[in-house]
PDB file of C-alpha atoms and ligand atoms in Angstrom:
ATOM      1  CA  UNK A 925     114.493 114.207  85.282  1.00  0.00           C
ATOM      2  CA  UNK A 926     113.414 115.637  88.526  1.00  0.00           C
ATOM      3  CA  UNK A 927     109.468 116.368  88.543  1.00  0.00           C
ATOM      4  CA  UNK A 928     108.639 116.208  92.197  1.00  0.00           C
ATOM      5  CA  UNK A 929     110.035 116.212  95.645  1.00  0.00           C
ATOM      6  CA  UNK A 930     107.994 114.539  98.285  1.00  0.00           C
ATOM      7  CA  UNK A 931     108.606 115.366 101.836  1.00  0.00           C
ATOM      8  CA  UNK A 932     108.031 113.639 105.102  1.00  0.00           C
ATOM      9  CA  UNK A 933     106.991 116.073 107.718  1.00  0.00           C
ATOM     10  CA  UNK A 934     108.005 115.229 111.218  1.00  0.00           C
ATOM     11  CA  UNK A 935     111.906 115.702 111.513  1.00  0.00           C
ATOM     12  CA  UNK A 936     112.253 116.939 107.865  1.00  0.00           C
ATOM     13  CA  UNK A 937     110.194 119.916 107.617  1.00  0.00           C
ATOM     14  CA  UNK A 938     110.105 120.725 111.366  1.00  0.00           C
ATOM     15  CA  UNK A 939     111.333 119.010 114.608  1.00  0.00           C
ATOM     16  CA  UNK A 940     108.219 117.470 115.715  1.00  0.00           C
ATOM     17  CA  UNK A 941     110.182 114.188 115.813  1.00  0.00           C
ATOM     18  CA  UNK A 942     111.342 115.378 119.116  1.00  0.00           C
ATOM     19  CA  UNK A 943     107.837 116.099 120.374  1.00  0.00           C
ATOM     20  CA  UNK A 944     106.828 112.640 119.559  1.00  0.00           C
ATOM     21  CA  UNK A 945     109.638 111.242 121.449  1.00  0.00           C
ATOM     22  CA  UNK A 946     108.971 113.126 124.437  1.00  0.00           C
ATOM     23  CA  UNK A 947     105.358 112.215 124.429  1.00  0.00           C
ATOM     24  CA  UNK A 948     106.200 108.512 124.123  1.00  0.00           C
ATOM     25  CA  UNK A 949     108.859 108.876 126.842  1.00  0.00           C
ATOM     26  CA  UNK A 950     106.440 110.244 129.224  1.00  0.00           C
ATOM     27  CA  UNK A 951     104.089 107.346 128.578  1.00  0.00           C
ATOM     28  CA  UNK A 952     106.788 104.868 128.600  1.00  0.00           C
ATOM     29  CA  UNK A 953     107.937 106.243 131.883  1.00  0.00           C
ATOM     30  CA  UNK A 954     104.641 105.910 133.528  1.00  0.00           C
ATOM     31  CA  UNK A 955     104.289 102.398 132.216  1.00  0.00           C
ATOM     32  CA  UNK A 956     107.902 101.566 133.808  1.00  0.00           C
ATOM     33  CA  UNK A 957     108.956 100.443 130.298  1.00  0.00           C
ATOM     34  CA  UNK A 958     112.585 101.540 129.352  1.00  0.00           C
ATOM     35  CA  UNK A 959     112.555 103.804 126.311  1.00  0.00           C
ATOM     36  CA  UNK A 960     115.481 105.900 125.036  1.00  0.00           C
ATOM     37  CA  UNK A 961     116.546 107.931 121.828  1.00  0.00           C
ATOM     38  CA  UNK A 962     118.192 105.070 120.280  1.00  0.00           C
ATOM     39  CA  UNK A 963     115.062 102.720 120.491  1.00  0.00           C
ATOM     40  CA  UNK A 964     112.967 105.748 119.428  1.00  0.00           C
ATOM     41  CA  UNK A 965     114.747 105.584 115.851  1.00  0.00           C
ATOM     42  CA  UNK A 966     112.503 102.554 115.122  1.00  0.00           C
ATOM     43  CA  UNK A 967     109.485 104.524 116.011  1.00  0.00           C
ATOM     44  CA  UNK A 968     109.987 107.246 113.483  1.00  0.00           C
ATOM     45  CA  UNK A 969     107.622 107.251 110.677  1.00  0.00           C
ATOM     46  CA  UNK A 970     105.710 104.451 112.044  1.00  0.00           C
ATOM     47  CA  UNK A 971     102.044 105.148 112.812  1.00  0.00           C
ATOM     48  CA  UNK A 972     100.699 105.656 116.309  1.00  0.00           C
ATOM     49  CA  UNK A 973      99.388 102.169 117.213  1.00  0.00           C
ATOM     50  CA  UNK A 974     102.390 100.472 115.627  1.00  0.00           C
ATOM     51  CA  UNK A 975     104.748 102.849 117.679  1.00  0.00           C
ATOM     52  CA  UNK A 976     102.911 101.925 120.910  1.00  0.00           C
ATOM     53  CA  UNK A 977     103.195  98.236 120.161  1.00  0.00           C
ATOM     54  CA  UNK A 978     107.129  98.624 119.511  1.00  0.00           C
ATOM     55  CA  UNK A 979     107.212 100.111 123.041  1.00  0.00           C
ATOM     56  CA  UNK A 980     105.215  97.389 124.504  1.00  0.00           C
ATOM     57  CA  UNK A 981     107.121  94.603 122.673  1.00  0.00           C
ATOM     58  CA  UNK A 982     110.246  95.900 124.232  1.00  0.00           C
ATOM     59  CA  UNK A 983     108.940  95.048 127.636  1.00  0.00           C
ATOM     60  CA  UNK A 984     107.222  91.855 126.375  1.00  0.00           C
ATOM     61  CA  UNK A 985     103.916  93.524 127.766  1.00  0.00           C
ATOM     62  CA  UNK A 986     100.679  92.531 126.227  1.00  0.00           C
ATOM     63  CA  UNK A 987      97.472  94.652 126.647  1.00  0.00           C
ATOM     64  CA  UNK A 988      93.932  94.235 125.610  1.00  0.00           C
ATOM     65  CA  UNK A 989      93.063  96.269 122.501  1.00  0.00           C
ATOM     66  CA  UNK A 990      90.951  98.923 124.418  1.00  0.00           C
ATOM     67  CA  UNK A 991      93.734  99.681 126.693  1.00  0.00           C
ATOM     68  CA  UNK A 992      96.138 100.203 123.831  1.00  0.00           C
ATOM     69  CA  UNK A 993      93.832 102.441 122.164  1.00  0.00           C
ATOM     70  CA  UNK A 994      93.564 104.401 125.470  1.00  0.00           C
ATOM     71  CA  UNK A 995      97.312 104.761 125.813  1.00  0.00           C
ATOM     72  CA  UNK A 996      97.607 105.839 122.191  1.00  0.00           C
ATOM     73  CA  UNK A 997      95.159 108.375 122.827  1.00  0.00           C
ATOM     74  CA  UNK A 998      96.871 109.677 125.994  1.00  0.00           C
ATOM     75  CA  UNK A 999     100.122 109.798 123.996  1.00  0.00           C
ATOM     76  CA  UNK A1000      98.507 111.938 121.334  1.00  0.00           C
ATOM     77  CA  UNK A1001      97.050 114.233 123.770  1.00  0.00           C
ATOM     78  CA  UNK A1002     100.557 115.001 125.171  1.00  0.00           C
ATOM     79  CA  UNK A1003     101.719 115.351 121.748  1.00  0.00           C
ATOM     80  CA  UNK A1004      98.830 117.868 120.702  1.00  0.00           C
ATOM     81  CA  UNK A1005      99.855 119.967 123.736  1.00  0.00           C
ATOM     82  CA  UNK A1006     103.482 120.132 122.635  1.00  0.00           C
ATOM     83  CA  UNK A1007     102.667 121.127 119.059  1.00  0.00           C
ATOM     84  CA  UNK A1008     100.485 124.002 120.382  1.00  0.00           C
ATOM     85  CA  UNK A1009     103.866 125.740 120.394  1.00  0.00           C
ATOM     86  CA  UNK A1010     104.681 125.520 116.751  1.00  0.00           C
ATOM     87  CA  UNK A1011     105.076 128.628 114.875  1.00  0.00           C
ATOM     88  CA  UNK A1012     106.635 129.612 111.383  1.00  0.00           C
ATOM     89  CA  UNK A1013     109.908 129.980 113.334  1.00  0.00           C
ATOM     90  CA  UNK A1014     110.104 126.193 113.812  1.00  0.00           C
ATOM     91  CA  UNK A1015     110.851 125.461 110.026  1.00  0.00           C
ATOM     92  CA  UNK A1016     114.071 123.602 110.038  1.00  0.00           C
ATOM     93  CA  UNK A1017     117.070 125.387 108.325  1.00  0.00           C
ATOM     94  CA  UNK A1018     116.914 125.406 104.619  1.00  0.00           C
ATOM     95  CA  UNK A1019     113.358 124.186 104.177  1.00  0.00           C
ATOM     96  CA  UNK A1020     111.607 127.600 103.506  1.00  0.00           C
ATOM     97  CA  UNK A1021     114.231 128.439 100.759  1.00  0.00           C
ATOM     98  CA  UNK A1022     114.101 124.974  99.139  1.00  0.00           C
ATOM     99  CA  UNK A1023     110.196 125.045  99.098  1.00  0.00           C
ATOM    100  CA  UNK A1024     110.253 128.471  97.463  1.00  0.00           C
ATOM    101  CA  UNK A1025     112.789 127.449  95.041  1.00  0.00           C
ATOM    102  CA  UNK A1026     110.762 124.286  93.872  1.00  0.00           C
ATOM    103  CA  UNK A1027     107.761 126.416  93.460  1.00  0.00           C
ATOM    104  CA  UNK A1028     109.529 129.011  91.295  1.00  0.00           C
ATOM    105  CA  UNK A1029     111.126 126.240  89.054  1.00  0.00           C
ATOM    106  CA  UNK A1030     107.825 124.630  88.666  1.00  0.00           C
ATOM    107  CA  UNK A1031     108.881 121.224  90.206  1.00  0.00           C
ATOM    108  CA  UNK A1032     105.894 119.622  92.126  1.00  0.00           C
ATOM    109  CA  UNK A1033     105.952 119.355  95.923  1.00  0.00           C
ATOM    110  CA  UNK A1034     104.107 116.780  97.981  1.00  0.00           C
ATOM    111  CA  UNK A1035     103.862 115.853 101.636  1.00  0.00           C
ATOM    112  CA  UNK A1036     103.785 112.200 102.702  1.00  0.00           C
ATOM    113  CA  UNK A1037     103.248 111.812 106.401  1.00  0.00           C
ATOM    114  CA  UNK A1038     102.005 109.118 108.769  1.00  0.00           C
ATOM    115  CA  UNK A1039     100.595 111.681 111.113  1.00  0.00           C
ATOM    116  CA  UNK A1040      97.038 112.311 111.749  1.00  0.00           C
ATOM    117  CA  UNK A1041      98.309 115.786 113.156  1.00  0.00           C
ATOM    118  CA  UNK A1042     100.180 116.662 109.890  1.00  0.00           C
ATOM    119  CA  UNK A1043      97.584 119.155 108.578  1.00  0.00           C
ATOM    120  CA  UNK A1044      97.614 120.983 111.928  1.00  0.00           C
ATOM    121  CA  UNK A1045     101.383 121.384 111.964  1.00  0.00           C
ATOM    122  CA  UNK A1046     101.455 122.300 108.332  1.00  0.00           C
ATOM    123  CA  UNK A1047      99.030 125.061 109.117  1.00  0.00           C
ATOM    124  CA  UNK A1048     100.989 126.185 112.191  1.00  0.00           C
ATOM    125  CA  UNK A1049     104.186 126.450 110.164  1.00  0.00           C
ATOM    126  CA  UNK A1050     102.205 128.383 107.665  1.00  0.00           C
ATOM    127  CA  UNK A1051     103.620 126.620 104.527  1.00  0.00           C
ATOM    128  CA  UNK A1052     100.373 125.081 103.210  1.00  0.00           C
ATOM    129  CA  UNK A1053     100.677 127.216 100.155  1.00  0.00           C
ATOM    130  CA  UNK A1054     104.018 125.499  99.060  1.00  0.00           C
ATOM    131  CA  UNK A1055     102.444 122.090  98.774  1.00  0.00           C
ATOM    132  CA  UNK A1056     100.624 120.890  95.671  1.00  0.00           C
ATOM    133  CA  UNK A1057      99.346 117.867  97.416  1.00  0.00           C
ATOM    134  CA  UNK A1058      99.385 116.724 101.113  1.00  0.00           C
ATOM    135  CA  UNK A1059      98.938 112.840 101.909  1.00  0.00           C
ATOM    136  CA  UNK A1060      98.393 112.247 105.621  1.00  0.00           C
ATOM    137  CA  UNK A1061      97.597 109.178 107.832  1.00  0.00           C
ATOM    138  CA  UNK A1062      93.751 109.688 106.980  1.00  0.00           C
ATOM    139  CA  UNK A1063      94.378 108.722 103.340  1.00  0.00           C
ATOM    140  CA  UNK A1064      96.758 105.759 103.873  1.00  0.00           C
ATOM    141  CA  UNK A1065      95.914 102.031 104.979  1.00  0.00           C
ATOM    142  CA  UNK A1066      99.530 100.685 105.451  1.00  0.00           C
ATOM    143  CA  UNK A1067     102.186 102.575 107.331  1.00  0.00           C
ATOM    144  CA  UNK A1068     105.784 103.171 106.275  1.00  0.00           C
ATOM    145  CA  UNK A1069     107.866 101.149 105.324  1.00  0.00           C
ATOM    146  CA  UNK A1070     105.120 100.310 102.887  1.00  0.00           C
ATOM    147  CA  UNK A1071     105.513 102.672  99.941  1.00  0.00           C
ATOM    148  CA  UNK A1072     101.679 103.557  99.886  1.00  0.00           C
ATOM    149  CA  UNK A1073     101.992 107.083 101.171  1.00  0.00           C
ATOM    150  CA  UNK A1074     104.658 107.992  98.792  1.00  0.00           C
ATOM    151  CA  UNK A1075     102.854 106.433  95.690  1.00  0.00           C
ATOM    152  CA  UNK A1076      99.565 108.062  96.647  1.00  0.00           C
ATOM    153  CA  UNK A1077     101.404 111.456  96.779  1.00  0.00           C
ATOM    154  CA  UNK A1078     103.040 110.869  93.284  1.00  0.00           C
ATOM    155  CA  UNK A1079      99.741 109.745  91.657  1.00  0.00           C
ATOM    156  CA  UNK A1080      98.052 113.005  93.008  1.00  0.00           C
ATOM    157  CA  UNK A1081     100.963 115.097  91.574  1.00  0.00           C
ATOM    158  CA  UNK A1082     100.744 113.282  88.303  1.00  0.00           C
ATOM    159  CA  UNK A1083     104.357 112.340  88.238  1.00  0.00           C
ATOM    160  CA  UNK A1084     106.139 109.111  87.698  1.00  0.00           C
ATOM    161  CA  UNK A1085     107.841 107.860  90.914  1.00  0.00           C
ATOM    162  CA  UNK A1086     111.168 107.458  89.008  1.00  0.00           C
ATOM    163  CA  UNK A1087     111.162 111.157  88.744  1.00  0.00           C
ATOM    164  CA  UNK A1088     110.491 111.838  92.432  1.00  0.00           C
ATOM    165  CA  UNK A1089     112.786 112.375  95.297  1.00  0.00           C
ATOM    166  CA  UNK A1090     111.558 111.478  98.683  1.00  0.00           C
ATOM    167  CA  UNK A1091     112.949 113.208 101.693  1.00  0.00           C
ATOM    168  CA  UNK A1092     113.025 111.314 105.022  1.00  0.00           C
ATOM    169  CA  UNK A1093     114.700 111.286 108.638  1.00  0.00           C
ATOM    170  CA  UNK A1094     113.461 107.779 109.482  1.00  0.00           C
ATOM    171  CA  UNK A1095     114.530 104.287 108.562  1.00  0.00           C
ATOM    172  CA  UNK A1096     111.189 103.148 107.746  1.00  0.00           C
ATOM    173  CA  UNK A1097     110.767 106.036 105.534  1.00  0.00           C
ATOM    174  CA  UNK A1098     113.744 105.627 103.426  1.00  0.00           C
ATOM    175  CA  UNK A1099     112.665 102.078 102.940  1.00  0.00           C
ATOM    176  CA  UNK A1100     109.428 103.260 101.712  1.00  0.00           C
ATOM    177  CA  UNK A1101     110.818 105.720  99.134  1.00  0.00           C
ATOM    178  CA  UNK A1102     112.758 102.737  97.905  1.00  0.00           C
ATOM    179  CA  UNK A1103     109.844 100.471  97.681  1.00  0.00           C
ATOM    180  CA  UNK A1104     108.187 103.339  95.940  1.00  0.00           C
ATOM    181  CA  UNK A1105     110.816 103.405  93.166  1.00  0.00           C
ATOM    182  CA  UNK A1106     111.937 106.797  94.076  1.00  0.00           C
ATOM    183  CA  UNK A1107     115.294 108.322  95.155  1.00  0.00           C
ATOM    184  CA  UNK A1108     115.620 108.792  98.838  1.00  0.00           C
ATOM    185  CA  UNK A1109     117.495 111.900 100.380  1.00  0.00           C
ATOM    186  CA  UNK A1110     118.080 111.185 104.072  1.00  0.00           C
ATOM    187  CA  UNK A1111     118.182 113.766 106.744  1.00  0.00           C
ATOM    188  CA  UNK A1112     120.096 112.707 109.648  1.00  0.00           C
ATOM    189  CA  UNK A1113     122.815 110.160 110.667  1.00  0.00           C
ATOM    190  CA  UNK A1114     124.289 108.407 107.647  1.00  0.00           C
ATOM    191  CA  UNK A1115     124.949 105.316 109.856  1.00  0.00           C
ATOM    192  CA  UNK A1116     121.165 104.891 110.415  1.00  0.00           C
ATOM    193  CA  UNK A1117     120.035 106.084 106.855  1.00  0.00           C
ATOM    194  CA  UNK A1118     122.792 104.292 104.832  1.00  0.00           C
ATOM    195  CA  UNK A1119     120.268 102.973 102.190  1.00  0.00           C
ATOM    196  CA  UNK A1120     119.499 106.690 101.151  1.00  0.00           C
ATOM    197  CA  UNK A1121     121.219 107.876  97.979  1.00  0.00           C
ATOM    198  CA  UNK A1122     122.448 110.787  99.987  1.00  0.00           C
ATOM    199  CA  UNK A1123     122.242 111.630 103.679  1.00  0.00           C
ATOM    200  CA  UNK A1124     122.705 115.414 104.862  1.00  0.00           C
ATOM    201  CA  UNK A1125     122.501 116.894 108.307  1.00  0.00           C
ATOM    202  CA  UNK A1126     119.986 119.490 107.237  1.00  0.00           C
ATOM    203  CA  UNK A1127     118.316 120.853 104.125  1.00  0.00           C
ATOM    204  CA  UNK A1128     120.390 124.079 104.797  1.00  0.00           C
ATOM    205  CA  UNK A1129     122.090 124.863 101.362  1.00  0.00           C
ATOM    206  CA  UNK A1130     120.206 122.084  99.400  1.00  0.00           C
ATOM    207  CA  UNK A1131     118.795 123.441  96.123  1.00  0.00           C
ATOM    208  CA  UNK A1132     117.288 122.092  92.844  1.00  0.00           C
ATOM    209  CA  UNK A1133     120.549 121.821  91.221  1.00  0.00           C
ATOM    210  CA  UNK A1134     121.793 119.396  93.807  1.00  0.00           C
ATOM    211  CA  UNK A1135     118.629 117.592  93.920  1.00  0.00           C
ATOM    212  CA  UNK A1136     118.728 117.068  90.092  1.00  0.00           C
ATOM    213  CA  UNK A1137     122.150 115.444  90.399  1.00  0.00           C
ATOM    214  CA  UNK A1138     120.661 112.747  92.632  1.00  0.00           C
ATOM    215  CA  UNK A1139     118.159 111.541  90.213  1.00  0.00           C
ATOM    216  CA  UNK A1140     119.721 111.925  86.624  1.00  0.00           C
TER     217      UNK A1140
HETATM  218  C1  G6P B2307     105.020 110.225 111.831  1.00  0.00           C
HETATM  219  C2  G6P B2307     106.169 110.274 113.124  1.00  0.00           C
HETATM  220  C3  G6P B2307     105.717 109.163 114.021  1.00  0.00           C
HETATM  221  C4  G6P B2307     104.429 109.098 114.371  1.00  0.00           C
HETATM  222  C5  G6P B2307     103.483 109.054 113.377  1.00  0.00           C
HETATM  223  C6  G6P B2307     101.911 109.207 113.566  1.00  0.00           C
HETATM  224  O1  G6P B2307     105.369 109.234 111.115  1.00  0.00           O
HETATM  225  O2  G6P B2307     107.428 110.075 112.566  1.00  0.00           O
HETATM  226  O3  G6P B2307     106.713 109.227 114.961  1.00  0.00           O
HETATM  227  O4  G6P B2307     104.064 108.027 115.235  1.00  0.00           O
HETATM  228  O5  G6P B2307     103.627 110.095 112.232  1.00  0.00           O
HETATM  229  O6  G6P B2307     101.539 110.423 114.033  1.00  0.00           O
HETATM  230  P1  G6P B2307     100.348 110.778 114.820  1.00  0.00           P
HETATM  231  O7  G6P B2307     100.523 112.315 114.964  1.00  0.00           O
HETATM  232  O8  G6P B2307      99.197 110.399 114.002  1.00  0.00           O
HETATM  233  O9  G6P B2307     100.297 110.182 116.045  1.00  0.00           O
HETATM  234 MG1   MG B2308     109.963 111.727 109.951  1.00  0.00          MG
END
């Protein structure tokens, strides 16, 4: 029985996945490393330093730790500039309606994000009140595809993972949901998110009844 829905943030609640891409793209261009949307799929859901490493790996480039930290900080400065524009109008289609219905029906709602900027984005979207618990990068030691972030959310919500649906736009995220023993709903391309129980283009029209059929 459905007890909780645990959402990823970037690319699920709002399209900040695009801003992460644009910020990494600028940095990769400056470093002269080829980087495109296809390769970017591997970065989705992956924490900041691991994302940088994936970009460097592509060019077989090795850098000292402190230079990597400086580059990661530079990417984050670009990203923070981009998210200054985020307003409640940037909620993706269907999100607000689904959050409202979950609340009304007493189903717990969690957020499981690998981003240190998750709190700021949620505040800009003005949806904090819909979440019973938020787990962000600060509370997590191992990045997706490790299930830690989803398990921490379920624990805080007081629900068994088997009664949770996780919603994700990233391959690493779908994997994390499966490893957590939850049911994954994918947002995006079925070819990339094939391991999800179901994949939809967006949350438009998604409701508690449809979610319940995925889990029972
Ligand atoms: C999310 C995004 C990733 C991003 C990561 C870290 O998982 O999908 O693209 O790299 O968060 O975000 P941060 O804001 O901490 O750099
Ligand atoms: Mg995401």
